[in-house]
PDB file of N, CA, C and O in Angstrom:
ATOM      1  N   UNK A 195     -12.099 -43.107   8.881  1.00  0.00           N
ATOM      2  CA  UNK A 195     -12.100 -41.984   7.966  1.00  0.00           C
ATOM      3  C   UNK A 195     -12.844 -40.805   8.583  1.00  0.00           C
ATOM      4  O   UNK A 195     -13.938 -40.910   9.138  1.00  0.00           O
ATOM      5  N   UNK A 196     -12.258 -39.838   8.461  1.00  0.00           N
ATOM      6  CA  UNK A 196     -13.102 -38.124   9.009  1.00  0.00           C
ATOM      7  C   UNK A 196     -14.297 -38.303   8.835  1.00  0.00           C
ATOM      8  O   UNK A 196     -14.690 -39.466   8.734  1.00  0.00           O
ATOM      9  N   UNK A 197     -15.204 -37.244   8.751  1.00  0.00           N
ATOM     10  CA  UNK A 197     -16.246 -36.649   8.519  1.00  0.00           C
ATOM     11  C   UNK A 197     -15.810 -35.797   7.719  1.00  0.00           C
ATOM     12  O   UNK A 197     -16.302 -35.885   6.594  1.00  0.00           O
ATOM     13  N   UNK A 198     -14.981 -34.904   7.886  1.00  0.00           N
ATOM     14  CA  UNK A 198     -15.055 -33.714   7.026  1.00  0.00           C
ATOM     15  C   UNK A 198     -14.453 -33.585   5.712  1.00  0.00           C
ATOM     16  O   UNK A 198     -13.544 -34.314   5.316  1.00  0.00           O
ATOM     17  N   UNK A 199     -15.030 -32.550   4.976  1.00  0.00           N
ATOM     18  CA  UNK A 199     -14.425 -32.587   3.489  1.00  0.00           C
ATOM     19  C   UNK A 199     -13.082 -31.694   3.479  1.00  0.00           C
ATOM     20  O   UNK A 199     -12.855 -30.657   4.103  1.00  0.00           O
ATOM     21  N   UNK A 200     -12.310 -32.362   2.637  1.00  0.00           N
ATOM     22  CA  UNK A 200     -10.961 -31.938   2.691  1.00  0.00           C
ATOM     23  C   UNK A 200     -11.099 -30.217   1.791  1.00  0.00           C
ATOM     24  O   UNK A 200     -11.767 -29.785   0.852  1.00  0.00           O
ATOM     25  N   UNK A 201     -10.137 -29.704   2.652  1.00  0.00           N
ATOM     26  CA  UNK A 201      -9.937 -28.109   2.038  1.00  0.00           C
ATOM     27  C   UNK A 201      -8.515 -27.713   1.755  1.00  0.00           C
ATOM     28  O   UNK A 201      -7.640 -27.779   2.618  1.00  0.00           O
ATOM     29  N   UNK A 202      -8.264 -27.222   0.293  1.00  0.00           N
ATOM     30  CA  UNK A 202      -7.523 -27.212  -0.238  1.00  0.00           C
ATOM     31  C   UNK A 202      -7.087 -25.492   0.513  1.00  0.00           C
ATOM     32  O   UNK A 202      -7.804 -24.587   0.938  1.00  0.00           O
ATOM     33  N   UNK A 203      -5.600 -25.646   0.398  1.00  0.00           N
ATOM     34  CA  UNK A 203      -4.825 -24.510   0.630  1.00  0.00           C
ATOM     35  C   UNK A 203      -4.747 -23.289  -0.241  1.00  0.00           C
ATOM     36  O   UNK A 203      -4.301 -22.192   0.095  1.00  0.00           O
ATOM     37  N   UNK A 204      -5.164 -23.576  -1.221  1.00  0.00           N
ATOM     38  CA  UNK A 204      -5.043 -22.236  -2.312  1.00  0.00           C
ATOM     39  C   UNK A 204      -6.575 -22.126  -2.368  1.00  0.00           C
ATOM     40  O   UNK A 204      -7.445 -22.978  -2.189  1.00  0.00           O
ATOM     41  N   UNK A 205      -6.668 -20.346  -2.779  1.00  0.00           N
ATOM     42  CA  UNK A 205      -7.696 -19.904  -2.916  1.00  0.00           C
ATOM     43  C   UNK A 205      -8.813 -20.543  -4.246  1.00  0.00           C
ATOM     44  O   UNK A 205      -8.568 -20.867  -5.409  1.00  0.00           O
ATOM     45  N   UNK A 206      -9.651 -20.537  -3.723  1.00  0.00           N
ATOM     46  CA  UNK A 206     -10.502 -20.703  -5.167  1.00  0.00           C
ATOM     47  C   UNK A 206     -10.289 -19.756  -6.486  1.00  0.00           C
ATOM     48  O   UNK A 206      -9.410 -18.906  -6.622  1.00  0.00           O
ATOM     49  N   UNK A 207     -11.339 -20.123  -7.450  1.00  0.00           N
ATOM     50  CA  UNK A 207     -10.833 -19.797  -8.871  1.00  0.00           C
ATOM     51  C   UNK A 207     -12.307 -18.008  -8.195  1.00  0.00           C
ATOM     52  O   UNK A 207     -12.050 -16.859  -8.555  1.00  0.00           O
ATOM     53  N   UNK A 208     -13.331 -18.263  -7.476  1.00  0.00           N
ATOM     54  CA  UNK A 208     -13.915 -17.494  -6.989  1.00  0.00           C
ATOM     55  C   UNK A 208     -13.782 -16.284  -6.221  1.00  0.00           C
ATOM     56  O   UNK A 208     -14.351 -15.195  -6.161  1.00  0.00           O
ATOM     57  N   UNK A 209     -12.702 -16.944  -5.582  1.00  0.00           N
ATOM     58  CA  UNK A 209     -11.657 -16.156  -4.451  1.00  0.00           C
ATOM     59  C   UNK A 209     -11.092 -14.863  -5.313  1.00  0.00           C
ATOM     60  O   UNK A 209     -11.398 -13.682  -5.143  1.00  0.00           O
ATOM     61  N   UNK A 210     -10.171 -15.426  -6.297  1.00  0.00           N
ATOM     62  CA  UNK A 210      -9.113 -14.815  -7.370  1.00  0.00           C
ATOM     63  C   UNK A 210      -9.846 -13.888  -8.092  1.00  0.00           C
ATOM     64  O   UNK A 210      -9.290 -12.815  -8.327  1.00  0.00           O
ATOM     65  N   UNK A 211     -11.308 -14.121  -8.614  1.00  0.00           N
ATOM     66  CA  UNK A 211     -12.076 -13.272  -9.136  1.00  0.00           C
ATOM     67  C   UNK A 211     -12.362 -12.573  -8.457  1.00  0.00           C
ATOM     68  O   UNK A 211     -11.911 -11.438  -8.606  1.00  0.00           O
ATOM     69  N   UNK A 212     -13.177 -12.822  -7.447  1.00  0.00           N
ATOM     70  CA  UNK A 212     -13.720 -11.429  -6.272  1.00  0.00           C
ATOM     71  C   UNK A 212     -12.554 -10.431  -5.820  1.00  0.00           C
ATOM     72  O   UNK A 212     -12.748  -9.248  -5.542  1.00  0.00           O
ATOM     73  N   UNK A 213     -10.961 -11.263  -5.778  1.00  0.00           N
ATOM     74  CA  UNK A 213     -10.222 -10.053  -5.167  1.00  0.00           C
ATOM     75  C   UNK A 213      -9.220  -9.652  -6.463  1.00  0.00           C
ATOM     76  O   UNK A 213      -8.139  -9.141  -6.173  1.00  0.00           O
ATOM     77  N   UNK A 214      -9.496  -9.837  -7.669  1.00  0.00           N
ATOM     78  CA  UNK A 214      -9.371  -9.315  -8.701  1.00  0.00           C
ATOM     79  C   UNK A 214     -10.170  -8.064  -9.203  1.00  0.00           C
ATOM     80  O   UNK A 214      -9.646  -7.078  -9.721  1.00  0.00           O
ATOM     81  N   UNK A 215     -11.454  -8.230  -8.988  1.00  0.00           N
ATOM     82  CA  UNK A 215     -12.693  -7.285  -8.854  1.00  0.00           C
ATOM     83  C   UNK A 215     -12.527  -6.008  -7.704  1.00  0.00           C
ATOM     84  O   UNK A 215     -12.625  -4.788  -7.826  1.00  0.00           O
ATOM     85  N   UNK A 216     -12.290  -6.708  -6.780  1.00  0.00           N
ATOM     86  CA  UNK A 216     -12.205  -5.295  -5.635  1.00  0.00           C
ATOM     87  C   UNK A 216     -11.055  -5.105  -6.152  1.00  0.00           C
ATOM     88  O   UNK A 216     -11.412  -4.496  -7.160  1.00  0.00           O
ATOM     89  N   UNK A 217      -9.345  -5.200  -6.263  1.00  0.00           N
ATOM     90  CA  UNK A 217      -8.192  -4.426  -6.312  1.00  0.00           C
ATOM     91  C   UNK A 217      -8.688  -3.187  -8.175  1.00  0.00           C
ATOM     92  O   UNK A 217      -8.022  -2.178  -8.407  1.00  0.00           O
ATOM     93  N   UNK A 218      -9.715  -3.573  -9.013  1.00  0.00           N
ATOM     94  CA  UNK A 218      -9.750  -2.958 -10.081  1.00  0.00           C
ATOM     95  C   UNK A 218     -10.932  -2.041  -9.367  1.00  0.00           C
ATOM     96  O   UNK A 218     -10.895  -0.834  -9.602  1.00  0.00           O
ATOM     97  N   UNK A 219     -11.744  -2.438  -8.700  1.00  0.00           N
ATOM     98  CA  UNK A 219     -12.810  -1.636  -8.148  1.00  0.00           C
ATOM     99  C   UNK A 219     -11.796  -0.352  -7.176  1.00  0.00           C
ATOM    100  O   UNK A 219     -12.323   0.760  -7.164  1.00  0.00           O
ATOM    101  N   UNK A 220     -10.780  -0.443  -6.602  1.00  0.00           N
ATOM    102  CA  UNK A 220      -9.929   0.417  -5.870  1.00  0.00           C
ATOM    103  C   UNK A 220      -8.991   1.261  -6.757  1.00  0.00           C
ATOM    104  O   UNK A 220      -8.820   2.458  -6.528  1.00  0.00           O
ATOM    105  N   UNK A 221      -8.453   0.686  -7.662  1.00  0.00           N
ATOM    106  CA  UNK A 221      -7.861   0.922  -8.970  1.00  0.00           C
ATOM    107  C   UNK A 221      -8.787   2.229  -9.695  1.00  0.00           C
ATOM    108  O   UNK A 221      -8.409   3.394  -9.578  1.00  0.00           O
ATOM    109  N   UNK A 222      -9.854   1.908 -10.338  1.00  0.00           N
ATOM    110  CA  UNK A 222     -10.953   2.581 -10.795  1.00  0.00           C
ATOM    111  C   UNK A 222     -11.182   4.044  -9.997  1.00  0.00           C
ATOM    112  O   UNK A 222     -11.369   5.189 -10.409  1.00  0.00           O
ATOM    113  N   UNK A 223     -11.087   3.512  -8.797  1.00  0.00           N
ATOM    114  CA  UNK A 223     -11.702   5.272  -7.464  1.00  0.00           C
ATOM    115  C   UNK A 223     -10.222   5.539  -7.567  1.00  0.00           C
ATOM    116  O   UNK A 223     -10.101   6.362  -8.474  1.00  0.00           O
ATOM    117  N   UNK A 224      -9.389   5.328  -7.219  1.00  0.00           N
ATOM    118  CA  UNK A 224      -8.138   6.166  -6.932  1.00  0.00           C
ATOM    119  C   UNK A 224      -7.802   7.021  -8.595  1.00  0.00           C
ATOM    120  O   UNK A 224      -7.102   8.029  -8.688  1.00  0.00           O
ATOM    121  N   UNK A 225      -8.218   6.599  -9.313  1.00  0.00           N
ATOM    122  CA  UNK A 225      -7.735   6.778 -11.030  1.00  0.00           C
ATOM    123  C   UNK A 225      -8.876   7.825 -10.988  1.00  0.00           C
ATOM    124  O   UNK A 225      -8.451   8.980 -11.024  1.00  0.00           O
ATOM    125  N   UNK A 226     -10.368   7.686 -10.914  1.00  0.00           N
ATOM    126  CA  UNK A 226     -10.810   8.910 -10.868  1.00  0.00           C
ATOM    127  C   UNK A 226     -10.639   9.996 -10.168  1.00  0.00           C
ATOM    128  O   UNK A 226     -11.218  11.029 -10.505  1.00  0.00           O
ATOM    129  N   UNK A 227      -9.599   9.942  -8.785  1.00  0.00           N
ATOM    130  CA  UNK A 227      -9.590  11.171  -8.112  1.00  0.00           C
ATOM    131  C   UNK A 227      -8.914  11.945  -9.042  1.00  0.00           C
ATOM    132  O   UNK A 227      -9.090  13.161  -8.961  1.00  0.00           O
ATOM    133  N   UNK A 228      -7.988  11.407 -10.134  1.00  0.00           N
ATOM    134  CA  UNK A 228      -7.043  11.921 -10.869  1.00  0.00           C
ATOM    135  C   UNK A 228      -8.251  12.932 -11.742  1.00  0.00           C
ATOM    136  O   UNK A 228      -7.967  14.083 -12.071  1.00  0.00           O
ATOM    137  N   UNK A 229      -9.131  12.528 -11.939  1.00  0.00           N
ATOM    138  CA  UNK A 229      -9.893  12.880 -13.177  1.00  0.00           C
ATOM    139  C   UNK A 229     -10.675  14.213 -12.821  1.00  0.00           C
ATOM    140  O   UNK A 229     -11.208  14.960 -13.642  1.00  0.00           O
ATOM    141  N   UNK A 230     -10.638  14.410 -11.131  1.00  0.00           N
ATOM    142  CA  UNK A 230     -11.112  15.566 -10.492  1.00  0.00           C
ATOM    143  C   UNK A 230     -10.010  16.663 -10.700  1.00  0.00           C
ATOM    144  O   UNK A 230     -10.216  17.867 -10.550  1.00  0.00           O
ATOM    145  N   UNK A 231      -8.919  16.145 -11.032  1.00  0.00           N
ATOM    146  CA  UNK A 231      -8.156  17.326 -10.937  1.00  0.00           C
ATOM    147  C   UNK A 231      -7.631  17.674 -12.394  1.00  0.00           C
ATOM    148  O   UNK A 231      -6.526  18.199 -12.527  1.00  0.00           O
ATOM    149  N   UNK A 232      -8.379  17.398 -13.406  1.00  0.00           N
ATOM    150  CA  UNK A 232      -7.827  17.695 -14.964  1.00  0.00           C
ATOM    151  C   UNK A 232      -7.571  16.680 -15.368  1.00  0.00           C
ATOM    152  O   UNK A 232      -7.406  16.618 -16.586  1.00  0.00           O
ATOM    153  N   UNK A 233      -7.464  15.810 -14.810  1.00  0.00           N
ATOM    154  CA  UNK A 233      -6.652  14.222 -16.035  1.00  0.00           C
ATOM    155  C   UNK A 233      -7.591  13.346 -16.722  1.00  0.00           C
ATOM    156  O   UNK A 233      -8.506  12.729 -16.178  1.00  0.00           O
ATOM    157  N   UNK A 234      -7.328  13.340 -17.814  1.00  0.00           N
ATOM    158  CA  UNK A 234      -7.779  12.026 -18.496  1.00  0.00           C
ATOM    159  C   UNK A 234      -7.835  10.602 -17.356  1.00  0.00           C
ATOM    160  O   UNK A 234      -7.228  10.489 -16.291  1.00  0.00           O
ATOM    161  N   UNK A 235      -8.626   9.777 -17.905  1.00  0.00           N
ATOM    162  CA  UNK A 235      -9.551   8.371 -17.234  1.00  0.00           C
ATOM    163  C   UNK A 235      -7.807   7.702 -17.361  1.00  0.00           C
ATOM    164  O   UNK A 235      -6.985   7.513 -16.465  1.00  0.00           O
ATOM    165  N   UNK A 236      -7.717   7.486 -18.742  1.00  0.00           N
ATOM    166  CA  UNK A 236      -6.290   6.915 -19.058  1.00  0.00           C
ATOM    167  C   UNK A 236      -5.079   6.997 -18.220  1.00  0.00           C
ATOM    168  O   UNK A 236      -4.302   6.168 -17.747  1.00  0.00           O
ATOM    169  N   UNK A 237      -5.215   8.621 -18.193  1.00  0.00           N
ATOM    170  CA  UNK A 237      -4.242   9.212 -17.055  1.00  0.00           C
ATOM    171  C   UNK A 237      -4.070   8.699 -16.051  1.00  0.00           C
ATOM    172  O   UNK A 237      -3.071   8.152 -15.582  1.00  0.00           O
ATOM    173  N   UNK A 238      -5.529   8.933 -15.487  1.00  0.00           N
ATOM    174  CA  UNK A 238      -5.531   8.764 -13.862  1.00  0.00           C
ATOM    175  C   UNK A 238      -4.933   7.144 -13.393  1.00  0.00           C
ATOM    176  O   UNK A 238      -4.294   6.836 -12.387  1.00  0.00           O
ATOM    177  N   UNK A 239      -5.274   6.526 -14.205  1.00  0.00           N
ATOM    178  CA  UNK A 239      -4.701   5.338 -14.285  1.00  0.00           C
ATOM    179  C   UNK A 239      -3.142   4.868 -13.801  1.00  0.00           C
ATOM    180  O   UNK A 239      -2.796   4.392 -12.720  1.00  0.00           O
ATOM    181  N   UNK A 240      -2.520   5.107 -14.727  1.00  0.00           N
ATOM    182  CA  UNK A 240      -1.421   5.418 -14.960  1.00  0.00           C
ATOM    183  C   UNK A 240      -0.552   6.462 -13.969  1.00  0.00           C
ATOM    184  O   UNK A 240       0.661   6.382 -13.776  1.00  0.00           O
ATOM    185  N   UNK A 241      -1.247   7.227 -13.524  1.00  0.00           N
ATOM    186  CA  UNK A 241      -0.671   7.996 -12.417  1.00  0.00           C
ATOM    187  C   UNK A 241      -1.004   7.323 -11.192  1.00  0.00           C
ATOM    188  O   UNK A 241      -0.263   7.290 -10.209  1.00  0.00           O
ATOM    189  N   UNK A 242      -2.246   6.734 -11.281  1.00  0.00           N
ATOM    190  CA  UNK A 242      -2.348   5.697  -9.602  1.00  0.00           C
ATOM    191  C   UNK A 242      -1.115   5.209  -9.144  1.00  0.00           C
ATOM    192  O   UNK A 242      -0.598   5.402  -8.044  1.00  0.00           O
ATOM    193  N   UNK A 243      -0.398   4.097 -10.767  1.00  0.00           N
ATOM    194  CA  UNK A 243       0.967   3.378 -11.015  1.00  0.00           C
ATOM    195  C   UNK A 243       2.042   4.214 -10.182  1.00  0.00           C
ATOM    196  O   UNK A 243       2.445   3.953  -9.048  1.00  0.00           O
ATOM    197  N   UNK A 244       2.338   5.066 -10.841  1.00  0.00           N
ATOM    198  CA  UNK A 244       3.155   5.994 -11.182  1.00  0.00           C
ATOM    199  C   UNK A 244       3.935   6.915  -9.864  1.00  0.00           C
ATOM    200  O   UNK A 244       5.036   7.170  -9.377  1.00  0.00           O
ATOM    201  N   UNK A 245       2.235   7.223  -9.694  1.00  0.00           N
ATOM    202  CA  UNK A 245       2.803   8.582  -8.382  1.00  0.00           C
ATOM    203  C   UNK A 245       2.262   7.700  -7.284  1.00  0.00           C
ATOM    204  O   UNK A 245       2.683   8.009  -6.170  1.00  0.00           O
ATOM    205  N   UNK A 246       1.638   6.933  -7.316  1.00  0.00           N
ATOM    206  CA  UNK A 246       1.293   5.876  -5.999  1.00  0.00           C
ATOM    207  C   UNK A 246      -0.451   5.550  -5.214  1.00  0.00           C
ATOM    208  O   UNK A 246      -0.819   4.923  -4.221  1.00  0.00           O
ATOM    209  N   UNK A 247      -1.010   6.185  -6.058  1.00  0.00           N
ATOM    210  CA  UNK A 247      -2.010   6.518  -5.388  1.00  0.00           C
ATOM    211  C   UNK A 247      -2.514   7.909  -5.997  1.00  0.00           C
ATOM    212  O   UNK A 247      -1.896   8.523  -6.866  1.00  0.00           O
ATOM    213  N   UNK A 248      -3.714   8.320  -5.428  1.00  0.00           N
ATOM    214  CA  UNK A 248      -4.398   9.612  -5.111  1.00  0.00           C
ATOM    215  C   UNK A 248      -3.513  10.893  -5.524  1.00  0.00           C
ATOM    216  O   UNK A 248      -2.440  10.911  -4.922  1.00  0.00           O
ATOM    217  N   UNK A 249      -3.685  11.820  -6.287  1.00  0.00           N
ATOM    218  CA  UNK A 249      -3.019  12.581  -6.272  1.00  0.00           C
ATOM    219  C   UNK A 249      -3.083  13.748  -5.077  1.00  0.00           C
ATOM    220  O   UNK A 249      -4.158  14.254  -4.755  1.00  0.00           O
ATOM    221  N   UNK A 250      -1.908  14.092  -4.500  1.00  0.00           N
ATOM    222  CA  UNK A 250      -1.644  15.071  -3.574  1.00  0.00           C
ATOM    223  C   UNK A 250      -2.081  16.288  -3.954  1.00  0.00           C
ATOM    224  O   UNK A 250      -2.168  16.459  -5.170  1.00  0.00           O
ATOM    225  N   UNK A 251      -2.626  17.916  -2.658  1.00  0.00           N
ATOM    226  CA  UNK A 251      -3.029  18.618  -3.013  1.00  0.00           C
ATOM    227  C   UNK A 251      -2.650  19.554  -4.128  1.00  0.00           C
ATOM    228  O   UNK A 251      -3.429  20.330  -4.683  1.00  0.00           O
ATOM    229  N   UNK A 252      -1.192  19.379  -4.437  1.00  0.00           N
ATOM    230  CA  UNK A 252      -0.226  20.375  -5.694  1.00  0.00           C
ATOM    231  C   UNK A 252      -0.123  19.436  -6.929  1.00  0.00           C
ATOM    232  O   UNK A 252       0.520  19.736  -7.935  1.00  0.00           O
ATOM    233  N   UNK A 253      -0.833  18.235  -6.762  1.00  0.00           N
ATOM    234  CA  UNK A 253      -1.047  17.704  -8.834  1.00  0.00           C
ATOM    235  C   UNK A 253      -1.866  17.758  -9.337  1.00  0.00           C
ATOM    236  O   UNK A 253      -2.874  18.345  -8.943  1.00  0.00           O
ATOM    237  N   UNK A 254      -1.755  17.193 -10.356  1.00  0.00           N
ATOM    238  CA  UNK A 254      -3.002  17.722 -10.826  1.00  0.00           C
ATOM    239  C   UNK A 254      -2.491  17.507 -13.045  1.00  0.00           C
ATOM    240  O   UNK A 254      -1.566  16.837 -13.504  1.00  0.00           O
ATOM    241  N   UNK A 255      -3.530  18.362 -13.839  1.00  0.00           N
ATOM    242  CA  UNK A 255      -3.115  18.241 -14.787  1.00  0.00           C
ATOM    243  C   UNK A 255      -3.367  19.627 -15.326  1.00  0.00           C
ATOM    244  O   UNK A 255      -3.764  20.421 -14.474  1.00  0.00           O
ATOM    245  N   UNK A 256      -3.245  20.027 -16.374  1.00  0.00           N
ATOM    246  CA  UNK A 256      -2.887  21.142 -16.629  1.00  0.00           C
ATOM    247  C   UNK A 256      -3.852  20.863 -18.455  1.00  0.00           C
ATOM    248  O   UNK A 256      -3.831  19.794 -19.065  1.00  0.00           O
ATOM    249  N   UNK A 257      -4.480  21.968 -18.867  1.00  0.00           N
ATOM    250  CA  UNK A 257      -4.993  22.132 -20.225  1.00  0.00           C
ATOM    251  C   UNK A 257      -3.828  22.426 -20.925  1.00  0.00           C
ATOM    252  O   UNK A 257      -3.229  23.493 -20.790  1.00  0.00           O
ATOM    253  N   UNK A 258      -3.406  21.333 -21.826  1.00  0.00           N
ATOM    254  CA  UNK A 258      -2.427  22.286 -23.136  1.00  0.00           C
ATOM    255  C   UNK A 258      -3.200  22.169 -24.266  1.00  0.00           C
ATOM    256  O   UNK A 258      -4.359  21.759 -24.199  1.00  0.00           O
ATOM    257  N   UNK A 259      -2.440  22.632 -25.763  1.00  0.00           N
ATOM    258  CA  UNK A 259      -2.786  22.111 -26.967  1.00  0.00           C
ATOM    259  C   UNK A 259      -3.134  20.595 -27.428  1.00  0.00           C
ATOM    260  O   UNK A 259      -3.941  20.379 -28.331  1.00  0.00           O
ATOM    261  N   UNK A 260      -2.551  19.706 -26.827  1.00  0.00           N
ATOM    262  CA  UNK A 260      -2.076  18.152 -27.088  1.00  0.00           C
ATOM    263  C   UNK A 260      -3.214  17.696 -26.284  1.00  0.00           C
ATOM    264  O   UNK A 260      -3.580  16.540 -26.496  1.00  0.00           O
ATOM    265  N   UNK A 261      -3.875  18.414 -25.360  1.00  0.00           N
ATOM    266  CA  UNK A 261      -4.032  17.737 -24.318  1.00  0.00           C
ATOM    267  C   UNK A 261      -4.218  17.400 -22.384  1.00  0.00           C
ATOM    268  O   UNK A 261      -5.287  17.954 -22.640  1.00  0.00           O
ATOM    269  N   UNK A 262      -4.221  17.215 -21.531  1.00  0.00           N
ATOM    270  CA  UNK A 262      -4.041  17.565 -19.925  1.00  0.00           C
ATOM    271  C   UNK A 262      -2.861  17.018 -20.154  1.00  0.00           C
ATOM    272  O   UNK A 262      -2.614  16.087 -20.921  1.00  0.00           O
ATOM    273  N   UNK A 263      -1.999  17.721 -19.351  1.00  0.00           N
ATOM    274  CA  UNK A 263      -0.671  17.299 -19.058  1.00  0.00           C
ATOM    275  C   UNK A 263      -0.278  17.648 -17.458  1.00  0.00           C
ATOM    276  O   UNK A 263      -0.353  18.758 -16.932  1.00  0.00           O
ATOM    277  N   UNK A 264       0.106  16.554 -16.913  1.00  0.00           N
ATOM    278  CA  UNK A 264       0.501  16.418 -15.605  1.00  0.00           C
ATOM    279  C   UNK A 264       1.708  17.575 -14.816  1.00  0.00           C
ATOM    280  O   UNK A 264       2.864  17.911 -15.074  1.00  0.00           O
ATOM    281  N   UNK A 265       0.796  17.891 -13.851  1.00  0.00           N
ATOM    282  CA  UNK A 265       1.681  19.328 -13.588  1.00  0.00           C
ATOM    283  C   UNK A 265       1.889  19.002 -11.579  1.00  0.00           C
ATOM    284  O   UNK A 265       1.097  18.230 -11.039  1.00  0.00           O
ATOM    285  N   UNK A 266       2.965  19.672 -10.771  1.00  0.00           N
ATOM    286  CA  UNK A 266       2.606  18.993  -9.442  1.00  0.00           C
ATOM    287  C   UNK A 266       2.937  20.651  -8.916  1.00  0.00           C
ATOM    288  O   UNK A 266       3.359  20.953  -7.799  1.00  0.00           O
ATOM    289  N   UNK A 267       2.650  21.519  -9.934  1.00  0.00           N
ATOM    290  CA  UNK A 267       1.983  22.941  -9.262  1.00  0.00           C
ATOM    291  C   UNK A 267       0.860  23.284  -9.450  1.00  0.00           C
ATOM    292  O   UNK A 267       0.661  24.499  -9.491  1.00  0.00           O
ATOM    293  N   UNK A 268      -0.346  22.311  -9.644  1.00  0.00           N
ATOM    294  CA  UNK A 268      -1.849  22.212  -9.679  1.00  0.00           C
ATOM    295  C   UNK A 268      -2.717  23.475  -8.569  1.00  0.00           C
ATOM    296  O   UNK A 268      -2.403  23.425  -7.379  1.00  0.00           O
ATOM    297  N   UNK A 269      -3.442  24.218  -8.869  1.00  0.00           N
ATOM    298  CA  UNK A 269      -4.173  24.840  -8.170  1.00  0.00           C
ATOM    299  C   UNK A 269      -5.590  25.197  -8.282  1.00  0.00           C
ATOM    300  O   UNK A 269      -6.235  26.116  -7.777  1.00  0.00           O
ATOM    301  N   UNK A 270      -5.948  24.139  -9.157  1.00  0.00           N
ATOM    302  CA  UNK A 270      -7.253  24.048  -9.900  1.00  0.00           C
ATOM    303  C   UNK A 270      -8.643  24.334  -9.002  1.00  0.00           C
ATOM    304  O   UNK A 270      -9.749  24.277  -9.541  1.00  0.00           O
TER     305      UNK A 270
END
């Protein structure tokens, strides 16, 4: 019989948490760059999804009545 202790092929339940934690910890910064340029927290979110990432130098959000509303002629 070996010596060594057998190691399972799938990640731990530790694993799944820690890189659950960093992809929301990356999630979180890219969603606030949104928030530098006029958008709601919610927003920025949702635009990470959306537009892919970081918003580019021409997005951005825009002050209306309702609300920031997503504009990609931003010059804030």
């Amino acid at each position: 019989m070996p010596d060594t202790i057998p190691h399972s092929r799938h990640p731990s339940l530790y694993m799944k948490i820690a890189a659950a934690l960093v992809l929301l910890l990356a999630w979180t910064a890219m969603a606030n760059s949104w928030t530098d340029k006029g958008c709601s927290l919610p927003q920025g979110y949702s635009f990470v999804i959306s537009h892919g990432g970081t918003p580019d130098r021409d997005q951005g959000c825009e002050d209306e009545p309702g609300g920031p509303e997503y504009t990609d002629t931003y010059y804030g």
